[in-house]
Amino acid sequence: MNFPILSSLILLPTIGALFIFFVRSSNSQYQSSKYVALFITLANFFLSLYLWIVFDKSIVNFQFVEEREWISGFVNYKVGVDGISILFILLTTFIIPICVITVNSTIKNRLKDFLIAILILETFMIGVFCSLDLVVFYLFFEAGLIPMFLIIGIWGGERRVYSAFKFFLYTLLGSVLMLVAIISIYWITGTTDVIKLYDLGIEAKYQNLLWLAFFSSFAVKTPMWPVHTWLPDAHVEAPTAGSVLLAAILLKMAGYGFIRFSLGLFPDASLYFVPLVYTLSLIAIIYTSLVALMQEDMKKLIAYSSVAHMGFVTLGIFTMTQQGIEGSIFQMISHGLVSAALFLCVGVVYDRLHTRLINRYGGLVSIMPKYAIVFMVFTLGALGLPGTSGFIGEFLVLMGAFKKNILVATIASLGVILGAAYMLWLYKRIIFGKLINEDVKKMVDLKRFEIVTLWLLVLPIIFFGFYPEPLINSIEVSVANMIDINDLDKINKLALGE
Amino acid sequence: MENLQLIIPELFISIMIMFLLIFGVFKKNSSQLVYNLTTVSLVAALALIINLDTQIQSSLFNNSYNIDSLAKFMKILLILSGIFVMLSSSKYVQISKINKIEYPILILCSILGMMVMISSNDLIVFYMGLELQSLALYVLASFNRDNLLSTESGLKYFVLSALSSGLLLYGCSLIYGFSETTNFNQIMINTKEIEYGLTFGIVFILVGLAFKISAVPFHMWAPDVYQGSPTSVTVFFALLPKIAALTVFIRFLYIPFYELGDQWQMIIIFLSIASMVFGAVAAIGQKNLKRLIAYSSISHMGYALAGLSTGTTQGVQSSITYITIYLVMNLAFFSCLFMLKRNDEYYENIDDLSGLSKNHPLLSLSLLVVLFSLAGIPPLAGFFAKFYIFVAVINEKMYFLAIVGLLATVIAAFYYLRIIKIIYFDPEKEKFESKHNLGLKFTLVASTFFILAYFIYPSGIVDIISQININ
């Protein structure tokens, strides 16, 4: 395969952004720049779909690998995909066009700049998921901060400046230690090439510190309790499309990083720190669920639910079992779809009433029935009802956890109940109840483009809920290989004293 | 007979200084002409330097003047920055009424002094070069003589600089006393054993040099001088003396005292950490852009010193790369500053940038790129500069330095973000003029493009620098 398909995936959005940048701006051309963006992102989606189809799911190795000399004698630009990363690329290219469609209603000023920011962000996000070199990964991982900072800061709500700064500085602080770790790895092993590092392995005596350095970065980005506080702020202030991107894709970078780097490069250290991750994940699941129950602001509630869901993800990853890791990946994809959808739903009512306070709404079912239906699906998806994609992920994670530690699994299961509580209560307060407020009565039901975007998300959530095979199929071999390469099974057994 | 061909660039500049001085005195109203001629002669000098063959290391005047690959590279950097400074500030010089004939001639004198510093391989020659550049800089700092701040900055710089020169000279004499020579190579041979006097000598000289690159705790002059001087002089201050002083740092530490690394390494590490942290913290409260960039450059010098403190060739190369990228970033920043003009008045407060992005999208975009690059966010050039430094530092297992340095970047990111916030998030103010002269536009576009596109081919500069021979 000579055509550099991954590099095209990475570059295409940037080319689109440049194109939009150089088209002269005037109000009449706002629309045309939107179509350009839509066209580019859709092209990217189909390209990645094609990638998924031609991707050979039975092969263990990375595929479509491209390698080019970059910093001479030091770092090579190397990209490639395996069964895990390809799903995240697909998720990214699927969510971005939806964001582009939503800009219609949410972005009132500087539409062109917004589209450029989103397209640039897409480049970086795809780059994160397919880079096979630590330095290249770091580059993309960090670079994403710039467009996101601007998206929150320029198009955000009232406290946008505070939120944008908090987001930027938290994440930057987390990731500088990762840079030290990456450079140290280079000096310890002589390479930053991930595939070579998988083969070489890193001596156990270095692993713990390196693991902590990577952890500091991913924990902030995930976000894990207690460094999650930037997320509710960022979510609340970001425009709808920004929240969607943040929840659906940016958070997944960290989960992906945990699997690819923490588990893949430092298996001994990962095992050593399992109790730490379990504890933080459980606190995240229980505590943030309780916090979510008390929220008055819809976006904040969903933001806290994101933290809880990501708690399941980290829990699953560090069970280090086939089911647990598969479940985490599934949960990330599913959460990507569901949380994106929920933020879009919030965006829909926010556009009409300009408030996110839950108690300002109520009784929407009688005036917005179409909205009530899709919102129902997403609520059920978020609480993990069987038949939605959310269920498969949580179920697999809990299965993996039960295999390892029954206490942990039991506590985590409580989180599922709490999740049902806050989501259903949210649904009840918004959709049911009496229609009291006059301005709520005037709200109109979903417009055409809203129906399109929301149903585009309903379909995969239900489809993968009933038929998870395509996703599981794609990740199965890669996860098994990951466990295999690093002898996670053996390490596990040793630890359990078997 | 010495081979004078090797110092043709220096000779050429000296001749041009004398010629322009006479020309300017005899021809009335020739200040603009002299200014342009100065730029042209800098271009000519650049060509002469590039033409030099430095494959074989050669030295002149009893081995006191070195023409090697390090000197060549640094001189190219020096002259190139000089040309861009001249190009970008020509309009400013006219409008702020400092376009006297002395102005470009003083700049040439200062550049000549720096060239001597860069090539010096002897304490006396080095001191001579240093004084030549400093004397010209004192006058330049107070060039806007009707302005209170400008005269104050000139005087301040003069007093403090004279003090540091005194310390430096005292260090030189101590070293001469203990090694019986002033030649760098000879000092290395004569100082196999550590003596206290020698250590004192090294410390005094390091203090003097730290003053020139404004490393903490010898930075006090920088904010006032940066703010008070005319902006065209500030940009000169921010770029050129740093190149010369850093080269002397490299030569001084890596030729005569390479063996005594454990004597000076701790000092450099301290200077580095103090500068990085102080520069980052102190810049947070600033309201004036020039003052802010003074603190920012203090912090940046800290990173350049971190590379030097490793005591390895790789560390030196990373410092040279750092200073190269630093020059481009600062050039871009000052070009943006030169564009903040309205009715023949230049604006330099951070608040003046408020809402700039609505009226001047391209200018704000360049500022955005420059500021993120200064903050060291990938994929911009500033990130690579820091990356090379930390690669060298971590290779020497100096984890503490690396972690402090990286934490300082997070603090520094805050004040760069604050400017971006004002440009992009705040309500707009009155428009600035949008017509600028070609040289300024070219400088800005070229430097911004360099910063943006650096990641596409990062090997280019590294390859050139890795060929530089230090010992």
mmCIF file of N, CA and C in Angstrom, chain A residues 21 69-72 74-75 109-110 113 124 135 138-140 142-146 149-150 152-154 160-161 164-165 168-169 172-173 176-177 179-184 186-188 206, chain B residues 314 357-358 362 365 368 372 377-380 383-384 387-388 390-392 394-395 397 399 402-403 406-407 409-410 413-414 417-418 420-421 423-426 455-459 462-463:
data_model
loop_
_atom_site.group_PDB
_atom_site.id
_atom_site.type_symbol
_atom_site.label_atom_id
_atom_site.label_comp_id
_atom_site.label_asym_id
_atom_site.label_seq_id
_atom_site.Cartn_x
_atom_site.Cartn_y
_atom_site.Cartn_z
ATOM 1 N N PHE A 21 -9.103 29.759 5.222
ATOM 2 C CA PHE A 21 -8.362 30.941 5.663
ATOM 3 C C PHE A 21 -8.111 31.897 4.510
ATOM 4 N N GLU A 69 12.110 10.246 7.947
ATOM 5 C CA GLU A 69 13.039 10.902 8.857
ATOM 6 C C GLU A 69 12.531 12.303 9.179
ATOM 7 N N TRP A 70 12.677 12.678 10.431
ATOM 8 C CA TRP A 70 12.087 13.972 10.797
ATOM 9 C C TRP A 70 13.120 14.842 11.507
ATOM 10 N N ILE A 71 13.438 14.556 12.762
ATOM 11 C CA ILE A 71 14.566 15.245 13.381
ATOM 12 C C ILE A 71 15.731 14.301 13.188
ATOM 13 N N SER A 72 16.727 14.720 12.434
ATOM 14 C CA SER A 72 17.668 13.738 11.915
ATOM 15 C C SER A 72 18.371 12.965 13.027
ATOM 16 N N PHE A 74 17.243 11.189 15.276
ATOM 17 C CA PHE A 74 16.673 11.229 16.605
ATOM 18 C C PHE A 74 15.226 10.728 16.600
ATOM 19 N N VAL A 75 14.392 11.468 15.916
ATOM 20 C CA VAL A 75 12.982 11.103 15.905
ATOM 21 C C VAL A 75 12.541 10.904 14.468
ATOM 22 N N ASN A 109 -20.734 34.648 15.820
ATOM 23 C CA ASN A 109 -19.717 35.524 15.240
ATOM 24 C C ASN A 109 -18.473 34.741 14.857
ATOM 25 N N ARG A 110 -17.735 35.219 13.916
ATOM 26 C CA ARG A 110 -16.465 34.640 13.502
ATOM 27 C C ARG A 110 -16.584 33.168 13.147
ATOM 28 N N ASP A 113 -13.370 31.604 11.535
ATOM 29 C CA ASP A 113 -12.294 31.259 12.468
ATOM 30 C C ASP A 113 -12.626 29.985 13.222
ATOM 31 N N PHE A 124 -4.898 17.479 14.680
ATOM 32 C CA PHE A 124 -4.121 17.080 15.848
ATOM 33 C C PHE A 124 -4.684 15.822 16.490
ATOM 34 N N VAL A 135 7.550 11.187 20.605
ATOM 35 C CA VAL A 135 7.685 12.632 20.420
ATOM 36 C C VAL A 135 6.577 13.155 19.509
ATOM 37 N N TYR A 138 3.489 13.299 21.522
ATOM 38 C CA TYR A 138 3.482 14.451 22.429
ATOM 39 C C TYR A 138 3.145 15.730 21.676
ATOM 40 N N LEU A 139 3.741 15.835 20.499
ATOM 41 C CA LEU A 139 3.523 17.025 19.687
ATOM 42 C C LEU A 139 2.042 17.218 19.390
ATOM 43 N N PHE A 140 1.400 16.171 18.927
ATOM 44 C CA PHE A 140 -0.021 16.282 18.591
ATOM 45 C C PHE A 140 -0.858 16.474 19.860
ATOM 46 N N GLU A 142 -0.139 17.876 22.682
ATOM 47 C CA GLU A 142 -0.051 19.216 23.239
ATOM 48 C C GLU A 142 -0.627 20.260 22.300
ATOM 49 N N ALA A 143 -0.406 20.040 21.015
ATOM 50 C CA ALA A 143 -0.813 21.056 20.047
ATOM 51 C C ALA A 143 -2.316 21.265 20.084
ATOM 52 N N GLY A 144 -3.054 20.215 20.434
ATOM 53 C CA GLY A 144 -4.505 20.333 20.508
ATOM 54 C C GLY A 144 -4.974 21.391 21.499
ATOM 55 N N LEU A 145 -4.100 21.759 22.436
ATOM 56 C CA LEU A 145 -4.481 22.769 23.421
ATOM 57 C C LEU A 145 -4.783 24.110 22.767
ATOM 58 N N ILE A 146 -4.013 24.438 21.731
ATOM 59 C CA ILE A 146 -4.139 25.791 21.153
ATOM 60 C C ILE A 146 -5.545 26.018 20.589
ATOM 61 N N PHE A 149 -8.199 25.966 23.383
ATOM 62 C CA PHE A 149 -8.134 27.179 24.198
ATOM 63 C C PHE A 149 -8.909 28.310 23.518
ATOM 64 N N LEU A 150 -8.691 28.434 22.214
ATOM 65 C CA LEU A 150 -9.360 29.512 21.482
ATOM 66 C C LEU A 150 -10.853 29.248 21.375
ATOM 67 N N ILE A 152 -12.811 27.654 23.454
ATOM 68 C CA ILE A 152 -13.479 27.994 24.716
ATOM 69 C C ILE A 152 -13.438 29.502 24.935
ATOM 70 N N GLY A 153 -12.284 30.106 24.677
ATOM 71 C CA GLY A 153 -12.093 31.507 25.028
ATOM 72 C C GLY A 153 -12.862 32.470 24.149
ATOM 73 N N ILE A 154 -12.934 32.189 22.862
ATOM 74 C CA ILE A 154 -13.577 33.164 21.969
ATOM 75 C C ILE A 154 -15.090 32.965 21.922
ATOM 76 N N ARG A 160 -15.754 32.389 30.317
ATOM 77 C CA ARG A 160 -14.937 31.646 29.350
ATOM 78 C C ARG A 160 -13.451 31.832 29.594
ATOM 79 N N VAL A 161 -13.047 33.057 30.009
ATOM 80 C CA VAL A 161 -11.616 33.311 30.168
ATOM 81 C C VAL A 161 -11.043 32.429 31.272
ATOM 82 N N ALA A 164 -10.996 28.803 30.087
ATOM 83 C CA ALA A 164 -9.983 28.526 29.070
ATOM 84 C C ALA A 164 -8.602 28.454 29.706
ATOM 85 N N PHE A 165 -8.322 29.392 30.613
ATOM 86 C CA PHE A 165 -7.015 29.382 31.282
ATOM 87 C C PHE A 165 -6.849 28.123 32.115
ATOM 88 N N PHE A 168 -6.199 25.163 29.914
ATOM 89 C CA PHE A 168 -4.878 25.164 29.284
ATOM 90 C C PHE A 168 -3.783 24.855 30.306
ATOM 91 N N LEU A 169 -3.823 25.562 31.427
ATOM 92 C CA LEU A 169 -2.719 25.418 32.377
ATOM 93 C C LEU A 169 -2.736 24.060 33.065
ATOM 94 N N LEU A 172 -1.414 21.589 30.516
ATOM 95 C CA LEU A 172 0.006 21.810 30.237
ATOM 96 C C LEU A 172 0.853 21.327 31.407
ATOM 97 N N LEU A 173 0.401 21.676 32.610
ATOM 98 C CA LEU A 173 1.154 21.263 33.799
ATOM 99 C C LEU A 173 1.240 19.742 33.859
ATOM 100 N N VAL A 176 3.893 18.367 31.059
ATOM 101 C CA VAL A 176 5.331 18.645 30.972
ATOM 102 C C VAL A 176 6.143 17.488 31.543
ATOM 103 N N LEU A 177 5.601 16.838 32.571
ATOM 104 C CA LEU A 177 6.349 15.715 33.134
ATOM 105 C C LEU A 177 6.455 14.580 32.126
ATOM 106 N N LEU A 179 6.860 14.947 29.033
ATOM 107 C CA LEU A 179 7.970 15.257 28.129
ATOM 108 C C LEU A 179 9.298 14.800 28.739
ATOM 109 N N VAL A 180 9.472 15.081 30.026
ATOM 110 C CA VAL A 180 10.695 14.613 30.690
ATOM 111 C C VAL A 180 10.804 13.100 30.561
ATOM 112 N N ALA A 181 9.690 12.421 30.783
ATOM 113 C CA ALA A 181 9.707 10.957 30.706
ATOM 114 C C ALA A 181 10.053 10.477 29.304
ATOM 115 N N ILE A 182 9.491 11.146 28.295
ATOM 116 C CA ILE A 182 9.755 10.720 26.918
ATOM 117 C C ILE A 182 11.242 10.861 26.599
ATOM 118 N N ILE A 183 11.813 11.997 26.995
ATOM 119 C CA ILE A 183 13.239 12.192 26.715
ATOM 120 C C ILE A 183 14.067 11.178 27.499
ATOM 121 N N SER A 184 13.664 10.907 28.732
ATOM 122 C CA SER A 184 14.396 9.907 29.507
ATOM 123 C C SER A 184 14.343 8.547 28.824
ATOM 124 N N TYR A 186 14.142 8.016 25.769
ATOM 125 C CA TYR A 186 15.086 8.038 24.642
ATOM 126 C C TYR A 186 16.492 7.730 25.127
ATOM 127 N N TRP A 187 16.889 8.309 26.242
ATOM 128 C CA TRP A 187 18.259 8.091 26.699
ATOM 129 C C TRP A 187 18.449 6.712 27.328
ATOM 130 N N ILE A 188 17.376 6.146 27.837
ATOM 131 C CA ILE A 188 17.513 4.805 28.424
ATOM 132 C C ILE A 188 17.589 3.751 27.326
ATOM 133 N N TYR A 206 13.289 1.544 36.050
ATOM 134 C CA TYR A 206 12.905 2.896 35.608
ATOM 135 C C TYR A 206 11.398 3.061 35.537
ATOM 136 N N GLN B 314 26.743 18.450 22.945
ATOM 137 C CA GLN B 314 25.320 18.457 22.618
ATOM 138 C C GLN B 314 24.603 19.610 23.313
ATOM 139 N N SER B 357 -7.884 41.281 17.394
ATOM 140 C CA SER B 357 -8.172 40.265 16.377
ATOM 141 C C SER B 357 -9.344 40.654 15.490
ATOM 142 N N LYS B 358 -10.220 41.561 15.972
ATOM 143 C CA LYS B 358 -11.375 41.913 15.141
ATOM 144 C C LYS B 358 -10.965 42.852 14.007
ATOM 145 N N LEU B 362 -4.822 39.375 10.626
ATOM 146 C CA LEU B 362 -3.528 38.785 10.275
ATOM 147 C C LEU B 362 -2.466 39.110 11.309
ATOM 148 N N LEU B 365 -3.044 37.051 14.280
ATOM 149 C CA LEU B 365 -2.657 35.659 14.058
ATOM 150 C C LEU B 365 -1.142 35.499 14.230
ATOM 151 N N LEU B 368 -0.406 35.613 17.810
ATOM 152 C CA LEU B 368 -0.829 34.343 18.421
ATOM 153 C C LEU B 368 0.254 33.294 18.240
ATOM 154 N N PHE B 372 2.442 31.780 21.389
ATOM 155 C CA PHE B 372 2.412 30.351 21.704
ATOM 156 C C PHE B 372 3.794 29.737 21.514
ATOM 157 N N ILE B 377 4.765 25.944 23.096
ATOM 158 C CA ILE B 377 3.717 24.964 22.816
ATOM 159 C C ILE B 377 3.975 24.352 21.439
ATOM 160 N N PRO B 378 3.965 23.023 21.323
ATOM 161 C CA PRO B 378 4.142 22.435 20.007
ATOM 162 C C PRO B 378 2.936 22.746 19.136
ATOM 163 N N PRO B 379 3.052 22.682 17.840
ATOM 164 C CA PRO B 379 4.204 22.307 17.018
ATOM 165 C C PRO B 379 5.044 23.501 16.590
ATOM 166 N N LEU B 380 5.052 24.593 17.349
ATOM 167 C CA LEU B 380 5.753 25.788 16.892
ATOM 168 C C LEU B 380 7.241 25.703 17.232
ATOM 169 N N PHE B 383 8.801 25.345 20.791
ATOM 170 C CA PHE B 383 8.785 24.040 21.441
ATOM 171 C C PHE B 383 10.061 23.261 21.132
ATOM 172 N N PHE B 384 10.466 23.304 19.874
ATOM 173 C CA PHE B 384 11.657 22.536 19.499
ATOM 174 C C PHE B 384 12.890 23.083 20.192
ATOM 175 N N PHE B 387 12.806 21.742 23.502
ATOM 176 C CA PHE B 387 12.964 20.291 23.410
ATOM 177 C C PHE B 387 14.442 19.906 23.312
ATOM 178 N N TYR B 388 15.173 20.576 22.434
ATOM 179 C CA TYR B 388 16.605 20.250 22.287
ATOM 180 C C TYR B 388 17.334 20.473 23.605
ATOM 181 N N PHE B 390 16.163 20.321 26.638
ATOM 182 C CA PHE B 390 15.858 19.309 27.639
ATOM 183 C C PHE B 390 16.430 17.951 27.256
ATOM 184 N N VAL B 391 16.521 17.685 25.971
ATOM 185 C CA VAL B 391 17.173 16.441 25.556
ATOM 186 C C VAL B 391 18.611 16.431 26.068
ATOM 187 N N ALA B 392 19.304 17.558 25.893
ATOM 188 C CA ALA B 392 20.697 17.613 26.347
ATOM 189 C C ALA B 392 20.780 17.543 27.867
ATOM 190 N N ILE B 394 18.620 16.264 30.048
ATOM 191 C CA ILE B 394 18.238 14.970 30.629
ATOM 192 C C ILE B 394 19.291 13.915 30.324
ATOM 193 N N ASN B 395 19.964 14.083 29.217
ATOM 194 C CA ASN B 395 21.050 13.141 28.912
ATOM 195 C C ASN B 395 22.110 13.149 30.004
ATOM 196 N N LYS B 397 21.444 13.523 33.054
ATOM 197 C CA LYS B 397 20.732 13.135 34.284
ATOM 198 C C LYS B 397 20.468 14.317 35.211
ATOM 199 N N TYR B 399 17.861 15.917 36.195
ATOM 200 C CA TYR B 399 16.398 15.912 36.165
ATOM 201 C C TYR B 399 15.808 17.117 36.872
ATOM 202 N N ALA B 402 15.698 20.008 34.616
ATOM 203 C CA ALA B 402 14.701 19.811 33.569
ATOM 204 C C ALA B 402 13.297 20.053 34.101
ATOM 205 N N ILE B 403 13.013 19.514 35.278
ATOM 206 C CA ILE B 403 11.646 19.641 35.794
ATOM 207 C C ILE B 403 11.349 21.087 36.189
ATOM 208 N N LEU B 406 10.715 23.004 33.050
ATOM 209 C CA LEU B 406 9.416 22.760 32.429
ATOM 210 C C LEU B 406 8.284 23.365 33.252
ATOM 211 N N LEU B 407 8.434 23.340 34.573
ATOM 212 C CA LEU B 407 7.391 23.983 35.383
ATOM 213 C C LEU B 407 7.386 25.488 35.141
ATOM 214 N N THR B 409 7.984 26.860 32.381
ATOM 215 C CA THR B 409 7.266 27.131 31.129
ATOM 216 C C THR B 409 5.764 27.207 31.378
ATOM 217 N N VAL B 410 5.289 26.430 32.344
ATOM 218 C CA VAL B 410 3.851 26.491 32.620
ATOM 219 C C VAL B 410 3.486 27.847 33.214
ATOM 220 N N ALA B 413 3.645 30.297 30.530
ATOM 221 C CA ALA B 413 2.503 30.176 29.621
ATOM 222 C C ALA B 413 1.374 31.090 30.064
ATOM 223 N N PHE B 414 1.263 31.295 31.382
ATOM 224 C CA PHE B 414 0.165 32.104 31.898
ATOM 225 C C PHE B 414 0.199 33.524 31.335
ATOM 226 N N LEU B 417 -0.514 33.635 27.657
ATOM 227 C CA LEU B 417 -1.949 33.432 27.444
ATOM 228 C C LEU B 417 -2.738 34.697 27.749
ATOM 229 N N ARG B 418 -2.252 35.438 28.751
ATOM 230 C CA ARG B 418 -2.970 36.657 29.111
ATOM 231 C C ARG B 418 -2.979 37.643 27.942
ATOM 232 N N ILE B 420 -2.751 36.789 24.807
ATOM 233 C CA ILE B 420 -3.634 36.216 23.788
ATOM 234 C C ILE B 420 -5.085 36.468 24.158
ATOM 235 N N LYS B 421 -5.358 36.350 25.457
ATOM 236 C CA LYS B 421 -6.717 36.614 25.929
ATOM 237 C C LYS B 421 -7.129 38.037 25.569
ATOM 238 N N ILE B 423 -5.941 39.932 23.244
ATOM 239 C CA ILE B 423 -6.076 40.105 21.795
ATOM 240 C C ILE B 423 -7.361 39.472 21.285
ATOM 241 N N TYR B 424 -7.657 38.278 21.765
ATOM 242 C CA TYR B 424 -8.730 37.515 21.142
ATOM 243 C C TYR B 424 -10.056 37.558 21.881
ATOM 244 N N PHE B 425 -10.016 37.687 23.215
ATOM 245 C CA PHE B 425 -11.281 37.551 23.948
ATOM 246 C C PHE B 425 -11.877 38.896 24.353
ATOM 247 N N ASP B 426 -11.083 39.954 24.347
ATOM 248 C CA ASP B 426 -11.573 41.208 24.894
ATOM 249 C C ASP B 426 -12.229 42.081 23.821
ATOM 250 N N PHE B 455 8.401 22.992 12.090
ATOM 251 C CA PHE B 455 8.226 21.577 12.400
ATOM 252 C C PHE B 455 8.277 20.692 11.160
ATOM 253 N N ILE B 456 8.067 21.292 9.992
ATOM 254 C CA ILE B 456 8.067 20.465 8.795
ATOM 255 C C ILE B 456 9.458 19.893 8.546
ATOM 256 N N TYR B 457 10.461 20.697 8.784
ATOM 257 C CA TYR B 457 11.816 20.217 8.528
ATOM 258 C C TYR B 457 12.738 20.673 9.653
ATOM 259 N N PRO B 458 12.599 20.077 10.832
ATOM 260 C CA PRO B 458 13.391 20.561 11.965
ATOM 261 C C PRO B 458 14.873 20.204 11.866
ATOM 262 N N SER B 459 15.214 19.287 10.976
ATOM 263 C CA SER B 459 16.612 18.857 10.916
ATOM 264 C C SER B 459 17.531 19.916 10.362
ATOM 265 N N VAL B 462 19.430 22.029 12.875
ATOM 266 C CA VAL B 462 20.211 21.144 13.741
ATOM 267 C C VAL B 462 21.418 20.596 12.992
ATOM 268 N N ASP B 463 21.214 20.262 11.739
ATOM 269 C CA ASP B 463 22.337 19.724 10.958
ATOM 270 C C ASP B 463 23.452 20.749 10.828
#
